[in-house]
mmCIF file of C-alpha atoms and ligand atoms in Angstrom:
data_model
loop_
_atom_site.group_PDB
_atom_site.id
_atom_site.type_symbol
_atom_site.label_atom_id
_atom_site.label_comp_id
_atom_site.label_asym_id
_atom_site.label_seq_id
_atom_site.Cartn_x
_atom_site.Cartn_y
_atom_site.Cartn_z
ATOM 1 C CA MET A 6 14.376 -33.814 15.324
ATOM 2 C CA THR A 7 11.008 -35.553 15.357
ATOM 3 C CA ARG A 8 8.277 -33.481 13.712
ATOM 4 C CA VAL A 9 4.952 -33.627 15.563
ATOM 5 C CA PHE A 10 1.618 -32.332 14.276
ATOM 6 C CA SER A 11 -1.815 -32.459 15.844
ATOM 7 C CA GLY A 12 -5.081 -30.593 15.647
ATOM 8 C CA ILE A 13 -8.325 -29.807 17.377
ATOM 9 C CA LYS A 14 -11.651 -29.042 15.738
ATOM 10 C CA PRO A 15 -13.727 -26.041 16.891
ATOM 11 C CA THR A 16 -17.122 -27.743 16.770
ATOM 12 C CA GLY A 17 -17.921 -27.298 20.452
ATOM 13 C CA HIS A 18 -16.438 -26.285 23.770
ATOM 14 C CA LEU A 19 -13.309 -28.301 24.520
ATOM 15 C CA THR A 20 -13.722 -31.172 26.946
ATOM 16 C CA LEU A 21 -11.831 -33.122 29.551
ATOM 17 C CA GLY A 22 -11.505 -35.829 26.859
ATOM 18 C CA ASN A 23 -9.639 -33.427 24.566
ATOM 19 C CA TYR A 24 -7.398 -32.409 27.436
ATOM 20 C CA LEU A 25 -6.514 -35.822 28.873
ATOM 21 C CA GLY A 26 -6.489 -37.603 25.506
ATOM 22 C CA ALA A 27 -4.401 -35.068 23.615
ATOM 23 C CA MET A 28 -3.723 -31.478 24.755
ATOM 24 C CA ARG A 29 -1.991 -32.254 28.008
ATOM 25 C CA ARG A 30 0.586 -34.421 26.308
ATOM 26 C CA TRP A 31 1.167 -31.752 23.663
ATOM 27 C CA ALA A 32 2.042 -29.282 26.419
ATOM 28 C CA GLU A 33 3.912 -31.579 28.798
ATOM 29 C CA VAL A 34 5.814 -33.778 26.359
ATOM 30 C CA ASP A 35 5.620 -32.974 22.659
ATOM 31 C CA GLN A 36 6.498 -29.286 22.584
ATOM 32 C CA HIS A 37 9.644 -29.981 24.618
ATOM 33 C CA GLY A 38 11.033 -33.000 22.798
ATOM 34 C CA ALA A 39 10.041 -32.341 19.198
ATOM 35 C CA ASP A 40 9.574 -29.755 16.485
ATOM 36 C CA ALA A 41 5.836 -29.476 17.097
ATOM 37 C CA LEU A 42 2.876 -27.799 15.401
ATOM 38 C CA PHE A 43 -0.623 -27.564 16.884
ATOM 39 C CA CYS A 44 -3.516 -26.396 14.813
ATOM 40 C CA VAL A 45 -7.093 -25.238 15.324
ATOM 41 C CA VAL A 46 -8.557 -27.092 12.357
ATOM 42 C CA ASP A 47 -11.414 -24.754 11.530
ATOM 43 C CA LEU A 48 -12.014 -26.050 7.999
ATOM 44 C CA HIS A 49 -12.997 -29.361 9.584
ATOM 45 C CA ALA A 50 -15.707 -27.569 11.581
ATOM 46 C CA LEU A 51 -17.571 -26.814 8.341
ATOM 47 C CA THR A 52 -18.244 -30.482 7.579
ATOM 48 C CA VAL A 53 -21.478 -30.551 9.599
ATOM 49 C CA ASP A 54 -24.320 -28.050 9.974
ATOM 50 C CA HIS A 55 -22.666 -24.937 11.445
ATOM 51 C CA ASP A 56 -23.224 -21.351 12.483
ATOM 52 C CA PRO A 57 -20.449 -19.103 11.067
ATOM 53 C CA ALA A 58 -20.311 -16.772 14.081
ATOM 54 C CA ARG A 59 -20.094 -19.745 16.466
ATOM 55 C CA VAL A 60 -17.240 -21.361 14.509
ATOM 56 C CA ARG A 61 -15.312 -18.075 14.658
ATOM 57 C CA ARG A 62 -15.947 -17.785 18.396
ATOM 58 C CA LEU A 63 -15.000 -21.400 19.085
ATOM 59 C CA SER A 64 -11.853 -21.133 16.959
ATOM 60 C CA ARG A 65 -10.655 -18.183 19.014
ATOM 61 C CA GLN A 66 -11.581 -19.991 22.220
ATOM 62 C CA ALA A 67 -9.804 -23.206 21.176
ATOM 63 C CA ALA A 68 -6.624 -21.279 20.345
ATOM 64 C CA THR A 69 -6.792 -19.486 23.694
ATOM 65 C CA LEU A 70 -7.313 -22.785 25.519
ATOM 66 C CA LEU A 71 -4.339 -24.382 23.758
ATOM 67 C CA LEU A 72 -2.163 -21.607 25.150
ATOM 68 C CA ALA A 73 -3.905 -21.838 28.534
ATOM 69 C CA ALA A 74 -3.160 -25.565 28.592
ATOM 70 C CA GLY A 75 0.528 -24.704 28.414
ATOM 71 C CA LEU A 76 1.498 -24.571 24.747
ATOM 72 C CA ASP A 77 4.320 -22.060 24.533
ATOM 73 C CA PRO A 78 4.772 -20.218 21.202
ATOM 74 C CA GLN A 79 8.509 -20.046 21.960
ATOM 75 C CA LEU A 80 8.628 -23.851 21.896
ATOM 76 C CA CYS A 81 6.043 -24.827 19.281
ATOM 77 C CA THR A 82 3.917 -23.451 16.452
ATOM 78 C CA VAL A 83 0.261 -22.710 17.188
ATOM 79 C CA PHE A 84 -1.949 -21.638 14.282
ATOM 80 C CA VAL A 85 -5.312 -21.809 12.566
ATOM 81 C CA GLN A 86 -5.722 -24.181 9.610
ATOM 82 C CA SER A 87 -7.584 -21.770 7.301
ATOM 83 C CA HIS A 88 -4.736 -19.231 7.619
ATOM 84 C CA VAL A 89 -2.448 -21.596 5.711
ATOM 85 C CA ASP A 90 -3.643 -22.360 2.161
ATOM 86 C CA GLU A 91 -1.373 -25.395 1.813
ATOM 87 C CA HIS A 92 -3.822 -27.644 3.672
ATOM 88 C CA ALA A 93 -6.622 -27.205 1.129
ATOM 89 C CA ARG A 94 -4.118 -27.190 -1.741
ATOM 90 C CA LEU A 95 -2.714 -30.557 -0.734
ATOM 91 C CA SER A 96 -6.087 -32.033 0.145
ATOM 92 C CA TYR A 97 -7.252 -31.915 -3.480
ATOM 93 C CA VAL A 98 -4.157 -33.726 -4.696
ATOM 94 C CA LEU A 99 -4.618 -36.409 -2.032
ATOM 95 C CA GLU A 100 -8.249 -36.828 -3.118
ATOM 96 C CA CYS A 101 -6.768 -37.987 -6.399
ATOM 97 C CA VAL A 102 -4.918 -40.726 -4.519
ATOM 98 C CA ALA A 103 -7.644 -41.806 -2.059
ATOM 99 C CA THR A 104 -10.625 -43.922 -3.075
ATOM 100 C CA ASP A 105 -14.330 -43.533 -2.529
ATOM 101 C CA GLY A 106 -14.498 -46.952 -0.816
ATOM 102 C CA GLU A 107 -11.773 -45.971 1.632
ATOM 103 C CA MET A 108 -13.718 -42.873 2.650
ATOM 104 C CA ARG A 109 -16.989 -44.719 3.137
ATOM 105 C CA ARG A 110 -15.330 -47.243 5.467
ATOM 106 C CA MET A 111 -14.317 -44.558 7.987
ATOM 107 C CA ILE A 112 -16.095 -45.186 11.286
ATOM 108 C CA GLN A 113 -16.510 -41.501 12.137
ATOM 109 C CA TYR A 114 -18.036 -40.829 8.711
ATOM 110 C CA LYS A 115 -20.566 -43.617 9.184
ATOM 111 C CA GLU A 116 -21.499 -42.424 12.683
ATOM 112 C CA LYS A 117 -21.664 -38.726 11.860
ATOM 113 C CA ALA A 118 -23.495 -39.218 8.567
ATOM 114 C CA ALA A 119 -26.099 -41.348 10.380
ATOM 115 C CA ARG A 120 -26.470 -38.616 13.013
ATOM 116 C CA GLU A 121 -26.942 -35.881 10.407
ATOM 117 C CA ARG A 122 -29.559 -37.954 8.574
ATOM 118 C CA ALA A 123 -31.371 -38.739 11.846
ATOM 119 C CA ARG A 124 -31.639 -34.972 12.412
ATOM 120 C CA GLY A 125 -33.178 -34.568 8.966
ATOM 121 C CA ARG A 126 -30.098 -32.852 7.540
ATOM 122 C CA SER A 127 -28.287 -33.687 4.342
ATOM 123 C CA VAL A 128 -24.741 -35.012 4.608
ATOM 124 C CA ARG A 129 -22.107 -32.601 3.328
ATOM 125 C CA LEU A 130 -19.641 -33.965 0.796
ATOM 126 C CA SER A 131 -16.864 -32.516 2.971
ATOM 127 C CA LEU A 132 -17.842 -34.936 5.756
ATOM 128 C CA LEU A 133 -16.933 -37.790 3.428
ATOM 129 C CA THR A 134 -13.644 -36.244 2.317
ATOM 130 C CA TYR A 135 -12.716 -34.968 5.802
ATOM 131 C CA PRO A 136 -10.074 -37.679 6.436
ATOM 132 C CA VAL A 137 -8.252 -36.621 3.266
ATOM 133 C CA LEU A 138 -8.024 -33.042 4.526
ATOM 134 C CA MET A 139 -6.771 -34.457 7.810
ATOM 135 C CA ALA A 140 -4.136 -36.463 5.921
ATOM 136 C CA ALA A 141 -3.138 -33.239 4.146
ATOM 137 C CA ASP A 142 -2.801 -31.480 7.531
ATOM 138 C CA ILE A 143 -0.371 -34.167 8.621
ATOM 139 C CA LEU A 144 1.555 -34.861 5.410
ATOM 140 C CA ALA A 145 2.122 -31.196 4.456
ATOM 141 C CA TYR A 146 4.513 -30.879 7.404
ATOM 142 C CA ARG A 147 6.462 -34.102 6.836
ATOM 143 C CA THR A 148 5.135 -35.207 10.227
ATOM 144 C CA ASP A 149 6.697 -38.179 12.014
ATOM 145 C CA GLU A 150 4.299 -38.449 14.928
ATOM 146 C CA VAL A 151 0.640 -37.524 15.474
ATOM 147 C CA PRO A 152 -0.358 -37.475 19.160
ATOM 148 C CA VAL A 153 -4.112 -38.161 19.283
ATOM 149 C CA GLY A 154 -6.792 -39.920 21.316
ATOM 150 C CA ASP A 155 -8.056 -43.343 20.348
ATOM 151 C CA ASP A 156 -10.853 -42.131 18.069
ATOM 152 C CA GLN A 157 -8.410 -40.665 15.532
ATOM 153 C CA THR A 158 -6.349 -43.823 14.980
ATOM 154 C CA GLN A 159 -8.206 -44.848 11.813
ATOM 155 C CA HIS A 160 -7.722 -41.385 10.299
ATOM 156 C CA VAL A 161 -3.987 -41.444 10.992
ATOM 157 C CA GLU A 162 -3.827 -44.920 9.417
ATOM 158 C CA LEU A 163 -5.403 -43.446 6.295
ATOM 159 C CA ALA A 164 -2.783 -40.678 6.231
ATOM 160 C CA ARG A 165 -0.120 -43.409 6.380
ATOM 161 C CA ASP A 166 -1.749 -45.343 3.531
ATOM 162 C CA LEU A 167 -2.019 -42.248 1.353
ATOM 163 C CA ALA A 168 1.601 -41.276 2.013
ATOM 164 C CA VAL A 169 2.857 -44.746 1.077
ATOM 165 C CA ARG A 170 0.645 -44.916 -2.033
ATOM 166 C CA PHE A 171 1.666 -41.439 -3.234
ATOM 167 C CA ASN A 172 5.353 -42.156 -2.681
ATOM 168 C CA GLN A 173 5.113 -45.457 -4.568
ATOM 169 C CA ARG A 174 3.259 -43.970 -7.539
ATOM 170 C CA TYR A 175 4.867 -40.572 -7.892
ATOM 171 C CA GLY A 176 8.188 -40.734 -6.075
ATOM 172 C CA GLN A 177 9.351 -40.177 -2.528
ATOM 173 C CA THR A 178 7.544 -37.033 -1.335
ATOM 174 C CA PHE A 179 5.957 -37.612 2.063
ATOM 175 C CA VAL A 180 7.135 -38.865 5.432
ATOM 176 C CA VAL A 181 4.957 -41.773 6.611
ATOM 177 C CA PRO A 182 3.510 -40.674 9.982
ATOM 178 C CA ARG A 183 2.581 -42.746 13.020
ATOM 179 C CA ALA A 184 -0.079 -42.155 15.687
ATOM 180 C CA ALA A 185 0.934 -41.748 19.346
ATOM 181 C CA ARG A 186 -1.741 -42.449 21.962
ATOM 182 C CA PRO A 187 -1.656 -41.688 25.691
ATOM 183 C CA GLN A 188 -1.259 -44.676 28.024
ATOM 184 C CA VAL A 189 -4.359 -43.808 30.048
ATOM 185 C CA ALA A 190 -7.427 -41.798 29.053
ATOM 186 C CA ALA A 191 -6.961 -42.440 25.330
ATOM 187 C CA ARG A 192 -10.772 -42.611 25.233
ATOM 188 C CA VAL A 193 -12.560 -40.718 27.988
ATOM 189 C CA MET A 194 -16.190 -41.774 27.996
ATOM 190 C CA ASN A 195 -19.366 -39.742 28.503
ATOM 191 C CA LEU A 196 -20.203 -39.763 32.224
ATOM 192 C CA GLN A 197 -23.891 -40.388 31.508
ATOM 193 C CA GLU A 198 -23.352 -42.917 28.708
ATOM 194 C CA PRO A 199 -20.123 -44.780 29.441
ATOM 195 C CA ALA A 200 -20.471 -46.705 26.186
ATOM 196 C CA SER A 201 -19.977 -43.479 24.171
ATOM 197 C CA LYS A 202 -16.970 -41.210 23.879
ATOM 198 C CA MET A 203 -17.062 -37.859 25.692
ATOM 199 C CA GLY A 204 -17.394 -35.735 22.543
ATOM 200 C CA LYS A 205 -17.563 -31.942 22.375
ATOM 201 C CA SER A 206 -20.187 -31.908 19.630
ATOM 202 C CA ASP A 207 -22.559 -34.223 21.500
ATOM 203 C CA ASP A 208 -25.800 -33.048 23.039
ATOM 204 C CA SER A 209 -25.571 -34.736 26.410
ATOM 205 C CA GLY A 210 -24.254 -31.831 28.556
ATOM 206 C CA PRO A 211 -24.445 -33.564 31.973
ATOM 207 C CA GLY A 212 -22.109 -36.348 30.817
ATOM 208 C CA ILE A 213 -19.462 -33.999 29.442
ATOM 209 C CA VAL A 214 -16.952 -32.081 31.526
ATOM 210 C CA TYR A 215 -15.935 -28.925 29.678
ATOM 211 C CA LEU A 216 -12.561 -27.332 30.326
ATOM 212 C CA LEU A 217 -14.259 -24.082 31.320
ATOM 213 C CA ASP A 218 -16.880 -25.642 33.643
ATOM 214 C CA GLU A 219 -16.996 -24.036 37.099
ATOM 215 C CA PRO A 220 -15.600 -26.286 39.881
ATOM 216 C CA ASP A 221 -19.081 -26.908 41.309
ATOM 217 C CA THR A 222 -20.404 -27.906 37.893
ATOM 218 C CA VAL A 223 -17.519 -30.368 37.521
ATOM 219 C CA ARG A 224 -18.267 -31.822 40.972
ATOM 220 C CA LYS A 225 -21.962 -32.199 40.161
ATOM 221 C CA LYS A 226 -21.287 -33.899 36.831
ATOM 222 C CA VAL A 227 -18.779 -36.364 38.296
ATOM 223 C CA MET A 228 -20.902 -37.138 41.373
ATOM 224 C CA ARG A 229 -23.852 -37.914 39.079
ATOM 225 C CA ALA A 230 -21.831 -40.119 36.731
ATOM 226 C CA VAL A 231 -23.579 -43.352 35.796
ATOM 227 C CA THR A 232 -21.854 -46.261 37.514
ATOM 228 C CA ASP A 233 -22.528 -49.965 37.161
ATOM 229 C CA SER A 234 -24.803 -52.354 38.998
ATOM 230 C CA GLY A 235 -22.023 -53.962 41.108
ATOM 231 C CA ARG A 236 -20.878 -52.464 44.403
ATOM 232 C CA ASP A 237 -17.151 -53.126 44.597
ATOM 233 C CA VAL A 238 -14.702 -50.920 42.740
ATOM 234 C CA VAL A 239 -12.821 -52.911 40.088
ATOM 235 C CA TYR A 240 -11.183 -51.829 36.845
ATOM 236 C CA ASP A 241 -13.028 -53.731 34.103
ATOM 237 C CA ARG A 242 -13.538 -51.750 30.877
ATOM 238 C CA GLU A 243 -15.917 -54.272 29.325
ATOM 239 C CA GLY A 244 -17.948 -55.334 32.352
ATOM 240 C CA ARG A 245 -17.902 -52.077 34.358
ATOM 241 C CA PRO A 246 -17.436 -49.260 31.849
ATOM 242 C CA GLY A 247 -18.768 -46.488 34.123
ATOM 243 C CA VAL A 248 -16.414 -47.245 37.012
ATOM 244 C CA ALA A 249 -13.507 -47.954 34.653
ATOM 245 C CA ASN A 250 -14.012 -44.519 33.100
ATOM 246 C CA LEU A 251 -13.850 -42.805 36.508
ATOM 247 C CA LEU A 252 -10.737 -44.801 37.411
ATOM 248 C CA GLU A 253 -9.074 -43.788 34.141
ATOM 249 C CA ILE A 254 -9.930 -40.135 34.650
ATOM 250 C CA LEU A 255 -8.607 -40.259 38.220
ATOM 251 C CA ALA A 256 -5.462 -42.081 37.081
ATOM 252 C CA ALA A 257 -4.855 -39.578 34.283
ATOM 253 C CA CYS A 258 -5.309 -36.633 36.654
ATOM 254 C CA THR A 259 -3.155 -37.993 39.469
ATOM 255 C CA GLY A 260 -0.555 -39.959 37.530
ATOM 256 C CA GLY A 261 -1.698 -43.301 38.972
ATOM 257 C CA ASP A 262 -2.646 -46.629 37.468
ATOM 258 C CA PRO A 263 -6.394 -47.311 37.036
ATOM 259 C CA ARG A 264 -6.202 -50.959 38.108
ATOM 260 C CA ALA A 265 -4.199 -50.231 41.251
ATOM 261 C CA LEU A 266 -6.469 -47.302 42.104
ATOM 262 C CA GLY A 267 -9.506 -49.599 41.804
ATOM 263 C CA GLU A 268 -8.113 -51.761 44.581
ATOM 264 C CA ALA A 269 -7.740 -48.741 46.848
ATOM 265 C CA TYR A 270 -11.460 -47.806 46.884
ATOM 266 C CA ALA A 271 -14.227 -49.493 48.844
ATOM 267 C CA SER A 272 -17.165 -47.461 47.491
ATOM 268 C CA TYR A 273 -18.340 -45.661 44.377
ATOM 269 C CA GLY A 274 -19.043 -42.543 46.451
ATOM 270 C CA ALA A 275 -15.445 -42.156 47.615
ATOM 271 C CA LEU A 276 -14.143 -42.799 44.092
ATOM 272 C CA LYS A 277 -16.440 -40.134 42.635
ATOM 273 C CA LYS A 278 -15.506 -37.604 45.280
ATOM 274 C CA ASP A 279 -11.759 -38.025 44.716
ATOM 275 C CA THR A 280 -12.194 -38.046 40.942
ATOM 276 C CA ALA A 281 -14.196 -34.817 41.054
ATOM 277 C CA GLU A 282 -11.537 -33.076 43.157
ATOM 278 C CA ALA A 283 -8.727 -34.388 40.948
ATOM 279 C CA VAL A 284 -10.453 -33.004 37.843
ATOM 280 C CA VAL A 285 -11.102 -29.645 39.518
ATOM 281 C CA GLU A 286 -7.397 -29.415 40.422
ATOM 282 C CA VAL A 287 -6.244 -30.310 36.916
ATOM 283 C CA LEU A 288 -8.532 -27.693 35.372
ATOM 284 C CA ARG A 289 -7.788 -24.922 37.879
ATOM 285 C CA PRO A 290 -4.503 -23.629 36.337
ATOM 286 C CA VAL A 291 -5.863 -23.969 32.790
ATOM 287 C CA GLN A 292 -8.898 -21.873 33.694
ATOM 288 C CA ALA A 293 -6.772 -19.263 35.470
ATOM 289 C CA ARG A 294 -4.467 -18.859 32.444
ATOM 290 C CA HIS A 295 -7.483 -18.776 30.124
ATOM 291 C CA LYS A 296 -8.895 -15.867 32.111
ATOM 292 C CA ASP A 297 -5.604 -13.947 31.840
ATOM 293 C CA LEU A 298 -5.320 -14.617 28.109
ATOM 294 C CA CYS A 299 -8.891 -13.439 27.493
ATOM 295 C CA ALA A 300 -7.894 -10.095 28.965
ATOM 296 C CA ASP A 301 -5.296 -9.716 26.176
ATOM 297 C CA PRO A 302 -6.852 -10.909 22.887
ATOM 298 C CA SER A 303 -4.226 -9.127 20.786
ATOM 299 C CA TYR A 304 -1.561 -11.447 22.271
ATOM 300 C CA VAL A 305 -3.455 -14.531 21.038
ATOM 301 C CA GLU A 306 -3.982 -12.948 17.608
ATOM 302 C CA ASP A 307 -0.286 -12.183 17.379
ATOM 303 C CA VAL A 308 0.665 -15.764 18.307
ATOM 304 C CA LEU A 309 -1.675 -17.084 15.602
ATOM 305 C CA ARG A 310 -0.340 -14.683 12.965
ATOM 306 C CA ARG A 311 3.266 -15.652 13.652
ATOM 307 C CA GLY A 312 2.301 -19.327 13.869
ATOM 308 C CA ALA A 313 0.633 -19.222 10.448
ATOM 309 C CA ASP A 314 3.680 -17.527 8.903
ATOM 310 C CA ARG A 315 5.952 -20.251 10.258
ATOM 311 C CA ALA A 316 3.588 -23.060 9.271
ATOM 312 C CA ARG A 317 3.161 -21.707 5.739
ATOM 313 C CA ALA A 318 6.910 -21.610 5.215
ATOM 314 C CA MET A 319 7.227 -25.205 6.446
ATOM 315 C CA ALA A 320 4.386 -26.643 4.359
ATOM 316 C CA ARG A 321 4.960 -24.849 1.079
ATOM 317 C CA PRO A 322 8.005 -26.799 -0.210
ATOM 318 C CA THR A 323 6.378 -30.181 0.469
ATOM 319 C CA VAL A 324 3.087 -29.236 -1.165
ATOM 320 C CA ASP A 325 4.943 -27.755 -4.166
ATOM 321 C CA ALA A 326 6.918 -31.006 -4.433
ATOM 322 C CA ALA A 327 3.688 -33.042 -4.366
ATOM 323 C CA TYR A 328 2.212 -30.848 -7.160
ATOM 324 C CA ARG A 329 5.260 -31.414 -9.306
ATOM 325 C CA ALA A 330 5.446 -35.134 -8.566
ATOM 326 C CA ILE A 331 1.818 -35.786 -9.514
ATOM 327 C CA GLY A 332 2.244 -34.073 -12.885
ATOM 328 C CA LEU A 333 1.065 -30.487 -12.465
ATOM 329 C CA LEU A 334 2.867 -27.893 -14.544
ATOM 330 C CA PRO A 335 4.931 -25.511 -12.425
ATOM 331 C CA ALA A 336 4.119 -21.815 -12.783
ATOM 332 C CA GLY A 337 6.344 -18.828 -13.580
ATOM 333 C CA ALA A 338 10.087 -18.820 -13.115
ATOM 334 C CA GLU A 339 10.098 -22.343 -11.827
ATOM 335 C CA ALA A 340 8.534 -23.464 -15.134
ATOM 336 C CA VAL A 341 11.369 -21.933 -17.150
ATOM 337 C CA VAL A 342 13.939 -23.822 -15.083
ATOM 338 C CA ASN A 343 12.007 -27.076 -15.312
ATOM 339 C CA ALA A 344 11.320 -26.741 -19.062
ATOM 340 C CA ALA A 345 14.984 -27.354 -19.668
ATOM 341 C CA ARG A 346 14.765 -30.712 -17.897
HETATM 342 P P1 LIG B 418 -11.108 -33.578 17.848
HETATM 343 O O1 LIG B 418 -11.229 -32.098 17.728
HETATM 344 O O2 LIG B 418 -12.367 -34.370 17.900
HETATM 345 O O3 LIG B 418 -10.277 -33.923 19.125
HETATM 346 C C1 LIG B 418 -9.006 -33.346 19.402
HETATM 347 C C2 LIG B 418 -8.130 -34.377 20.096
HETATM 348 O O4 LIG B 418 -8.761 -34.805 21.312
HETATM 349 C C3 LIG B 418 -8.862 -36.232 21.327
HETATM 350 N N1 LIG B 418 -10.116 -36.592 21.986
HETATM 351 C C4 LIG B 418 -10.213 -37.474 22.978
HETATM 352 N N2 LIG B 418 -9.284 -38.219 23.612
HETATM 353 C C5 LIG B 418 -9.705 -39.022 24.611
HETATM 354 N N3 LIG B 418 -11.010 -39.118 25.004
HETATM 355 C C6 LIG B 418 -11.961 -38.388 24.384
HETATM 356 N N4 LIG B 418 -13.228 -38.473 24.773
HETATM 357 C C7 LIG B 418 -11.577 -37.523 23.324
HETATM 358 N N5 LIG B 418 -12.265 -36.677 22.521
HETATM 359 C C8 LIG B 418 -11.351 -36.125 21.694
HETATM 360 C C9 LIG B 418 -8.895 -36.628 19.851
HETATM 361 O O5 LIG B 418 -8.502 -37.968 19.680
HETATM 362 C C10 LIG B 418 -7.927 -35.639 19.253
HETATM 363 O O6 LIG B 418 -6.601 -36.091 19.398
HETATM 364 N N6 LIG B 418 -9.980 -35.070 13.248
HETATM 365 C C11 LIG B 418 -9.447 -34.516 14.454
HETATM 366 C C12 LIG B 418 -8.774 -33.176 14.287
HETATM 367 C C13 LIG B 418 -7.704 -33.155 13.251
HETATM 368 C C14 LIG B 418 -6.392 -33.663 13.408
HETATM 369 C C15 LIG B 418 -5.725 -33.366 12.184
HETATM 370 C C16 LIG B 418 -5.745 -34.338 14.444
HETATM 371 C C17 LIG B 418 -7.782 -32.608 12.014
HETATM 372 N N7 LIG B 418 -6.600 -32.736 11.360
HETATM 373 C C18 LIG B 418 -4.403 -33.762 11.989
HETATM 374 C C19 LIG B 418 -4.417 -34.712 14.245
HETATM 375 C C20 LIG B 418 -3.763 -34.427 13.030
HETATM 376 C C21 LIG B 418 -10.567 -34.317 15.446
HETATM 377 O O7 LIG B 418 -11.710 -34.247 15.073
HETATM 378 O O8 LIG B 418 -10.156 -34.139 16.717
#
């Protein structure tokens, strides 16, 4: 059975981009057809300036929203990264396989480091090594497929490179994973700045639809979306990024095709109105389930505890194998057995 792994970082409130680009597919497709693990990657939230209480709060909220979005603990494993030591354990070993140049070429590192510096903050070393931890997340589970939005493609490529390099140098240990992107809405753009991704850690609130936004807030944000100077509705990502973004969101919410939908609209106003309603309808059941789950926090805690136990048991043998392959001396009873070899 195909092994699927993906993760979400608790650095802000989850957005429509997270949902359409990743979470929805996890719930509708991946958990049914694969042996799937989904992780709140809280260690990754410490790579930029952070408030400990907020990270804790957002981690709990992200886990609750994953379940609200339809992840079913009977079908897949939902857990928190820091509850499973194997991620950090493997990350160090992979740092001994990755290169400094490789890390500095990562687009997200360059963008985020520039942003931290512009805010007068120093850049944490963990921001540079972040993609190695992400590779460890993926490789520890012998993952075949990583369903992600567009912005994570380069990181998954790195995980592939590190897996191949490790296997060549130290013997077959890891499965080489591949990224899986959604057909539409692989990159939902900020409604106010259609040249930038709709990111949860960004400052521009009015351009970001959050999964827990009230219906009227969603309507307001979509109705005020920046469109382009033309008047006719056409799907052109380069020339008309604002309209193309709305068409993609509408297509993703209704199951249509953005180009065909473009031909069906005569005005920006009508497109915005239908897009707003489509988003409200997509979010409605998620918000209702989120409300129910918040009333029973011990259920979510229990799911995460059981998820971590399962994940730990899956990751441990692979990480142990990587430690042995790279030349680390096994401990205890295992050492006695191996000494004879
Ligand atoms: P994160 O938390 O930024 O995003 C979680 C998922 O949502 C997708 N996504 C989007 N898709 C379309 N349009 C958008 N505007 C948009 N914004 C976010 C992301 O592509 C992602 O799939 N580094 C990862 C988390 C991570 C991870 C992993 C993912 C850590 N380890 C291992 C997969 C496997 C991240 O920051 O995602």
